């Protein structure tokens, strides 16, 4: 039988992610429609988004934070194109985005001294292989694999190279060891439930020093340029964006940040994501057909939670039939307005991906799991009877 309780919010996409609880268009009523982002009101709102982010994340005071174009992708590419080439580079990749950064280092930046360490979905490479005389690039949390770094203990405090971290599905949900990182990037559309198109770029003093002392041997388009005359363009980190931002998206980001303060700041946000993962772990522990793609608890994501079907009947099916079965589960839950966009990422193993970030209510996670059980039972029963 179908469960009786439905999630209040069926949005479990891993990007763009669910809005904060009780969000409505009224949250955007104060956005400065028709005003320039260079006007006093525009600059003040952009600066407020930067300062509130720094405060909630407890970022070191000497770190710079700016709003940049093209979401997290724009932010990480800006850092790579501006900083890399001064020394050798190590890239650690265990899902599609990390693999993309490694490919860009090789094929686009054409770095000669490049090492790439890879692992399959649900696992991470041996992080002890990092050479901290070199620059090191990695994702804190693999959004498409559900696997994260366990901590920052593997990052040398006395490193000579830069630690460059794509943390888009980790910030506001996981403990980020800022003192161990030199470049950190993310987007508004993840844990805080903002809109796409805008990235955040955080720089340590060491990263700023590199920018001001090293000129890469490649042309940089305008939207990648962080320095002028050998000096950091500090305005970028005060709300003077490189290109025109959406002030509507800025207003929405501010609403999310204000909500984050109301639920207890970083401590409250982390607790919400951890509670959501715990609800999923309780369900998986009792299940006889589903498991985590990241089997090792220490590296299991509490935001982009990736699941695999462990049932022996299912795993005896040809790959095409497995794909069809999971797509059927996803479509059934969508049709019932229970869960949207929970299929695994297109490059990942067949399965489900459930966003469990801070804007998702634990009660909705719990309601969802009962519906997944229902859909699985229906699909398996019909398939075995055919």
PDB file of N, CA, C and O in Angstrom, residues 227-265:
ATOM      1  N   UNK A 227      43.851  40.099 -11.039  1.00  0.00           N
ATOM      2  CA  UNK A 227      44.868  41.098 -10.720  1.00  0.00           C
ATOM      3  C   UNK A 227      44.946  42.153 -11.817  1.00  0.00           C
ATOM      4  O   UNK A 227      44.506  41.941 -12.947  1.00  0.00           O
ATOM      5  N   UNK A 228      45.529  43.272 -11.465  1.00  0.00           N
ATOM      6  CA  UNK A 228      45.791  44.345 -12.420  1.00  0.00           C
ATOM      7  C   UNK A 228      47.085  45.021 -12.003  1.00  0.00           C
ATOM      8  O   UNK A 228      47.222  45.454 -10.860  1.00  0.00           O
ATOM      9  N   UNK A 229      48.023  45.059 -12.924  1.00  0.00           N
ATOM     10  CA  UNK A 229      49.313  45.651 -12.591  1.00  0.00           C
ATOM     11  C   UNK A 229      50.036  44.904 -11.494  1.00  0.00           C
ATOM     12  O   UNK A 229      50.778  45.510 -10.711  1.00  0.00           O
ATOM     13  N   UNK A 230      49.830  43.583 -11.422  1.00  0.00           N
ATOM     14  CA  UNK A 230      50.530  42.792 -10.413  1.00  0.00           C
ATOM     15  C   UNK A 230      49.914  42.859  -9.029  1.00  0.00           C
ATOM     16  O   UNK A 230      50.488  42.326  -8.067  1.00  0.00           O
ATOM     17  N   UNK A 231      48.742  43.479  -8.889  1.00  0.00           N
ATOM     18  CA  UNK A 231      48.083  43.601  -7.594  1.00  0.00           C
ATOM     19  C   UNK A 231      46.668  43.027  -7.667  1.00  0.00           C
ATOM     20  O   UNK A 231      45.997  43.135  -8.690  1.00  0.00           O
ATOM     21  N   UNK A 232      46.244  42.420  -6.571  1.00  0.00           N
ATOM     22  CA  UNK A 232      44.895  41.867  -6.503  1.00  0.00           C
ATOM     23  C   UNK A 232      43.864  42.975  -6.721  1.00  0.00           C
ATOM     24  O   UNK A 232      43.993  44.077  -6.192  1.00  0.00           O
ATOM     25  N   UNK A 233      42.845  42.688  -7.522  1.00  0.00           N
ATOM     26  CA  UNK A 233      41.737  43.632  -7.693  1.00  0.00           C
ATOM     27  C   UNK A 233      40.829  43.468  -6.480  1.00  0.00           C
ATOM     28  O   UNK A 233      39.914  42.629  -6.466  1.00  0.00           O
ATOM     29  N   UNK A 234      41.067  44.257  -5.458  1.00  0.00           N
ATOM     30  CA  UNK A 234      40.386  44.061  -4.182  1.00  0.00           C
ATOM     31  C   UNK A 234      38.892  44.344  -4.259  1.00  0.00           C
ATOM     32  O   UNK A 234      38.115  43.827  -3.451  1.00  0.00           O
ATOM     33  N   UNK A 235      38.484  45.151  -5.228  1.00  0.00           N
ATOM     34  CA  UNK A 235      37.066  45.464  -5.351  1.00  0.00           C
ATOM     35  C   UNK A 235      36.206  44.225  -5.544  1.00  0.00           C
ATOM     36  O   UNK A 235      35.051  44.181  -5.094  1.00  0.00           O
ATOM     37  N   UNK A 236      36.761  43.192  -6.228  1.00  0.00           N
ATOM     38  CA  UNK A 236      36.016  41.951  -6.447  1.00  0.00           C
ATOM     39  C   UNK A 236      35.582  41.350  -5.124  1.00  0.00           C
ATOM     40  O   UNK A 236      34.522  40.727  -5.017  1.00  0.00           O
ATOM     41  N   UNK A 237      36.376  41.582  -4.090  1.00  0.00           N
ATOM     42  CA  UNK A 237      36.128  40.978  -2.787  1.00  0.00           C
ATOM     43  C   UNK A 237      35.396  41.930  -1.840  1.00  0.00           C
ATOM     44  O   UNK A 237      35.298  41.684  -0.640  1.00  0.00           O
ATOM     45  N   UNK A 238      34.869  43.013  -2.437  1.00  0.00           N
ATOM     46  CA  UNK A 238      34.055  43.960  -1.679  1.00  0.00           C
ATOM     47  C   UNK A 238      32.683  44.155  -2.313  1.00  0.00           C
ATOM     48  O   UNK A 238      31.930  45.035  -1.912  1.00  0.00           O
ATOM     49  N   UNK A 239      32.388  43.329  -3.320  1.00  0.00           N
ATOM     50  CA  UNK A 239      31.090  43.424  -3.965  1.00  0.00           C
ATOM     51  C   UNK A 239      31.111  44.084  -5.326  1.00  0.00           C
ATOM     52  O   UNK A 239      30.064  44.250  -5.953  1.00  0.00           O
ATOM     53  N   UNK A 240      32.294  44.467  -5.809  1.00  0.00           N
ATOM     54  CA  UNK A 240      32.408  45.071  -7.141  1.00  0.00           C
ATOM     55  C   UNK A 240      32.680  43.942  -8.138  1.00  0.00           C
ATOM     56  O   UNK A 240      33.810  43.649  -8.479  1.00  0.00           O
ATOM     57  N   UNK A 241      31.623  43.315  -8.582  1.00  0.00           N
ATOM     58  CA  UNK A 241      31.739  42.103  -9.390  1.00  0.00           C
ATOM     59  C   UNK A 241      32.354  42.376 -10.763  1.00  0.00           C
ATOM     60  O   UNK A 241      32.252  43.481 -11.299  1.00  0.00           O
ATOM     61  N   UNK A 242      32.965  41.327 -11.329  1.00  0.00           N
ATOM     62  CA  UNK A 242      33.614  41.444 -12.634  1.00  0.00           C
ATOM     63  C   UNK A 242      32.598  41.724 -13.726  1.00  0.00           C
ATOM     64  O   UNK A 242      32.830  42.526 -14.628  1.00  0.00           O
ATOM     65  N   UNK A 243      31.468  41.036 -13.655  1.00  0.00           N
ATOM     66  CA  UNK A 243      30.412  41.278 -14.640  1.00  0.00           C
ATOM     67  C   UNK A 243      29.090  41.507 -13.903  1.00  0.00           C
ATOM     68  O   UNK A 243      29.048  41.504 -12.665  1.00  0.00           O
ATOM     69  N   UNK A 244      28.009  41.675 -14.629  1.00  0.00           N
ATOM     70  CA  UNK A 244      26.736  42.029 -14.016  1.00  0.00           C
ATOM     71  C   UNK A 244      26.088  40.823 -13.338  1.00  0.00           C
ATOM     72  O   UNK A 244      25.783  39.835 -14.006  1.00  0.00           O
ATOM     73  N   UNK A 245      25.854  40.887 -12.030  1.00  0.00           N
ATOM     74  CA  UNK A 245      25.174  39.804 -11.330  1.00  0.00           C
ATOM     75  C   UNK A 245      23.663  39.988 -11.381  1.00  0.00           C
ATOM     76  O   UNK A 245      23.166  41.071 -11.708  1.00  0.00           O
ATOM     77  N   UNK A 246      22.938  38.958 -11.064  1.00  0.00           N
ATOM     78  CA  UNK A 246      21.486  39.059 -10.903  1.00  0.00           C
ATOM     79  C   UNK A 246      21.195  39.517  -9.482  1.00  0.00           C
ATOM     80  O   UNK A 246      21.432  38.788  -8.518  1.00  0.00           O
ATOM     81  N   UNK A 247      20.651  40.725  -9.358  1.00  0.00           N
ATOM     82  CA  UNK A 247      20.329  41.218  -8.023  1.00  0.00           C
ATOM     83  C   UNK A 247      19.160  40.434  -7.426  1.00  0.00           C
ATOM     84  O   UNK A 247      18.999  40.400  -6.198  1.00  0.00           O
ATOM     85  N   UNK A 248      18.359  39.806  -8.272  1.00  0.00           N
ATOM     86  CA  UNK A 248      17.300  38.936  -7.772  1.00  0.00           C
ATOM     87  C   UNK A 248      17.914  37.717  -7.086  1.00  0.00           C
ATOM     88  O   UNK A 248      17.480  37.302  -6.003  1.00  0.00           O
ATOM     89  N   UNK A 249      18.938  37.136  -7.719  1.00  0.00           N
ATOM     90  CA  UNK A 249      19.632  35.993  -7.121  1.00  0.00           C
ATOM     91  C   UNK A 249      20.369  36.412  -5.857  1.00  0.00           C
ATOM     92  O   UNK A 249      20.452  35.640  -4.895  1.00  0.00           O
ATOM     93  N   UNK A 250      20.909  37.623  -5.844  1.00  0.00           N
ATOM     94  CA  UNK A 250      21.590  38.134  -4.653  1.00  0.00           C
ATOM     95  C   UNK A 250      20.605  38.238  -3.492  1.00  0.00           C
ATOM     96  O   UNK A 250      20.905  37.844  -2.358  1.00  0.00           O
ATOM     97  N   UNK A 251      19.423  38.764  -3.764  1.00  0.00           N
ATOM     98  CA  UNK A 251      18.400  38.903  -2.716  1.00  0.00           C
ATOM     99  C   UNK A 251      18.032  37.524  -2.164  1.00  0.00           C
ATOM    100  O   UNK A 251      17.845  37.351  -0.957  1.00  0.00           O
ATOM    101  N   UNK A 252      17.929  36.550  -3.057  1.00  0.00           N
ATOM    102  CA  UNK A 252      17.598  35.192  -2.640  1.00  0.00           C
ATOM    103  C   UNK A 252      18.727  34.597  -1.801  1.00  0.00           C
ATOM    104  O   UNK A 252      18.471  33.906  -0.808  1.00  0.00           O
ATOM    105  N   UNK A 253      19.967  34.869  -2.186  1.00  0.00           N
ATOM    106  CA  UNK A 253      21.111  34.384  -1.404  1.00  0.00           C
ATOM    107  C   UNK A 253      21.107  34.993  -0.008  1.00  0.00           C
ATOM    108  O   UNK A 253      21.391  34.309   0.984  1.00  0.00           O
ATOM    109  N   UNK A 254      20.781  36.278   0.075  1.00  0.00           N
ATOM    110  CA  UNK A 254      20.708  36.942   1.381  1.00  0.00           C
ATOM    111  C   UNK A 254      19.616  36.323   2.251  1.00  0.00           C
ATOM    112  O   UNK A 254      19.783  36.153   3.462  1.00  0.00           O
ATOM    113  N   UNK A 255      18.490  35.985   1.626  1.00  0.00           N
ATOM    114  CA  UNK A 255      17.415  35.352   2.377  1.00  0.00           C
ATOM    115  C   UNK A 255      17.889  34.024   2.965  1.00  0.00           C
ATOM    116  O   UNK A 255      17.611  33.712   4.129  1.00  0.00           O
ATOM    117  N   UNK A 256      18.611  33.246   2.171  1.00  0.00           N
ATOM    118  CA  UNK A 256      19.138  31.981   2.668  1.00  0.00           C
ATOM    119  C   UNK A 256      20.124  32.177   3.805  1.00  0.00           C
ATOM    120  O   UNK A 256      20.100  31.445   4.806  1.00  0.00           O
ATOM    121  N   UNK A 257      20.983  33.163   3.677  1.00  0.00           N
ATOM    122  CA  UNK A 257      21.967  33.439   4.728  1.00  0.00           C
ATOM    123  C   UNK A 257      21.279  33.907   6.010  1.00  0.00           C
ATOM    124  O   UNK A 257      21.678  33.514   7.122  1.00  0.00           O
ATOM    125  N   UNK A 258      20.257  34.742   5.874  1.00  0.00           N
ATOM    126  CA  UNK A 258      19.515  35.194   7.054  1.00  0.00           C
ATOM    127  C   UNK A 258      18.852  34.020   7.764  1.00  0.00           C
ATOM    128  O   UNK A 258      18.843  33.937   8.999  1.00  0.00           O
ATOM    129  N   UNK A 259      18.295  33.103   6.967  1.00  0.00           N
ATOM    130  CA  UNK A 259      17.707  31.891   7.546  1.00  0.00           C
ATOM    131  C   UNK A 259      18.782  31.061   8.246  1.00  0.00           C
ATOM    132  O   UNK A 259      18.554  30.521   9.342  1.00  0.00           O
ATOM    133  N   UNK A 260      19.962  30.977   7.639  1.00  0.00           N
ATOM    134  CA  UNK A 260      21.047  30.229   8.254  1.00  0.00           C
ATOM    135  C   UNK A 260      21.410  30.784   9.626  1.00  0.00           C
ATOM    136  O   UNK A 260      21.687  30.017  10.563  1.00  0.00           O
ATOM    137  N   UNK A 261      21.390  32.083   9.761  1.00  0.00           N
ATOM    138  CA  UNK A 261      21.645  32.694  11.072  1.00  0.00           C
ATOM    139  C   UNK A 261      20.553  32.307  12.069  1.00  0.00           C
ATOM    140  O   UNK A 261      20.822  32.024  13.237  1.00  0.00           O
ATOM    141  N   UNK A 262      19.315  32.272  11.588  1.00  0.00           N
ATOM    142  CA  UNK A 262      18.171  31.996  12.468  1.00  0.00           C
ATOM    143  C   UNK A 262      18.163  30.571  13.007  1.00  0.00           C
ATOM    144  O   UNK A 262      17.655  30.321  14.110  1.00  0.00           O
ATOM    145  N   UNK A 263      18.718  29.636  12.244  1.00  0.00           N
ATOM    146  CA  UNK A 263      18.721  28.237  12.711  1.00  0.00           C
ATOM    147  C   UNK A 263      19.974  27.898  13.511  1.00  0.00           C
ATOM    148  O   UNK A 263      20.234  26.725  13.807  1.00  0.00           O
ATOM    149  N   UNK A 264      20.749  28.905  13.857  1.00  0.00           N
ATOM    150  CA  UNK A 264      21.907  28.672  14.724  1.00  0.00           C
ATOM    151  C   UNK A 264      23.245  28.789  14.052  1.00  0.00           C
ATOM    152  O   UNK A 264      24.260  28.322  14.588  1.00  0.00           O
ATOM    153  N   UNK A 265      23.276  29.417  12.872  1.00  0.00           N
ATOM    154  CA  UNK A 265      24.549  29.606  12.196  1.00  0.00           C
ATOM    155  C   UNK A 265      25.151  28.285  11.740  1.00  0.00           C
ATOM    156  O   UNK A 265      24.431  27.314  11.462  1.00  0.00           O
TER     157      UNK A 265
END
